[in-house]
């Protein structure tokens, strides 16, 4: 990891060693991870909640492939935004609107800092 600032780009280096060696993940499917040495293990963190459906879920992969095929249009409104917002807010009772953000700190800023202003 000599080409990474501080030798880290994820929480991986904070994990315990496996048989005296750092854990390097080669692939993932469903709830499982495989190391670069072929050892299979259960991913108990699921990317700290970001992968609730498991790794490489076929339905999610298909939707991603379809979206990529349509082209990247992040600067414009898209019909899928409204459908996704409706699906997210439907089971939430009084919560009837959502906002999509790029990362966690942006979400915290919009949810906690902006209302205070």
mmCIF file of N, CA and C in Angstrom, residues 43-55:
data_model
loop_
_atom_site.group_PDB
_atom_site.id
_atom_site.type_symbol
_atom_site.label_atom_id
_atom_site.label_comp_id
_atom_site.label_asym_id
_atom_site.label_seq_id
_atom_site.Cartn_x
_atom_site.Cartn_y
_atom_site.Cartn_z
ATOM 1 N N UNK A 43 -19.277 -11.570 5.125
ATOM 2 C CA UNK A 43 -19.083 -10.133 5.307
ATOM 3 C C UNK A 43 -20.064 -9.650 6.370
ATOM 4 N N UNK A 44 -19.595 -9.535 7.583
ATOM 5 C CA UNK A 44 -20.453 -9.125 8.693
ATOM 6 C C UNK A 44 -20.716 -7.619 8.694
ATOM 7 N N UNK A 45 -19.945 -6.847 7.943
ATOM 8 C CA UNK A 45 -20.126 -5.395 7.915
ATOM 9 C C UNK A 45 -20.983 -4.945 6.738
ATOM 10 N N UNK A 46 -21.025 -5.718 5.658
ATOM 11 C CA UNK A 46 -21.749 -5.341 4.440
ATOM 12 C C UNK A 46 -21.502 -3.880 4.083
ATOM 13 N N UNK A 47 -20.250 -3.538 4.034
ATOM 14 C CA UNK A 47 -19.796 -2.179 3.709
ATOM 15 C C UNK A 47 -20.461 -1.163 4.634
ATOM 16 N N UNK A 48 -20.564 -1.556 5.884
ATOM 17 C CA UNK A 48 -21.105 -0.697 6.929
ATOM 18 C C UNK A 48 -22.512 -0.202 6.593
ATOM 19 N N UNK A 49 -23.316 -1.064 5.987
ATOM 20 C CA UNK A 49 -24.710 -0.754 5.697
ATOM 21 C C UNK A 49 -24.991 -0.347 4.270
ATOM 22 N N UNK A 50 -23.954 -0.060 3.501
ATOM 23 C CA UNK A 50 -24.173 0.393 2.127
ATOM 24 C C UNK A 50 -24.543 -0.743 1.180
ATOM 25 N N UNK A 51 -24.366 -1.976 1.611
ATOM 26 C CA UNK A 51 -24.655 -3.126 0.749
ATOM 27 C C UNK A 51 -25.648 -4.035 1.452
ATOM 28 N N UNK A 52 -26.800 -3.513 1.778
ATOM 29 C CA UNK A 52 -27.800 -4.272 2.523
ATOM 30 C C UNK A 52 -28.356 -5.457 1.749
ATOM 31 N N UNK A 53 -28.324 -5.426 0.433
ATOM 32 C CA UNK A 53 -28.846 -6.528 -0.374
ATOM 33 C C UNK A 53 -27.788 -7.578 -0.681
ATOM 34 N N UNK A 54 -26.592 -7.390 -0.159
ATOM 35 C CA UNK A 54 -25.504 -8.321 -0.451
ATOM 36 C C UNK A 54 -24.706 -7.842 -1.651
ATOM 37 N N UNK A 55 -23.575 -8.468 -1.844
ATOM 38 C CA UNK A 55 -22.687 -8.099 -2.947
ATOM 39 C C UNK A 55 -23.162 -8.725 -4.250
#
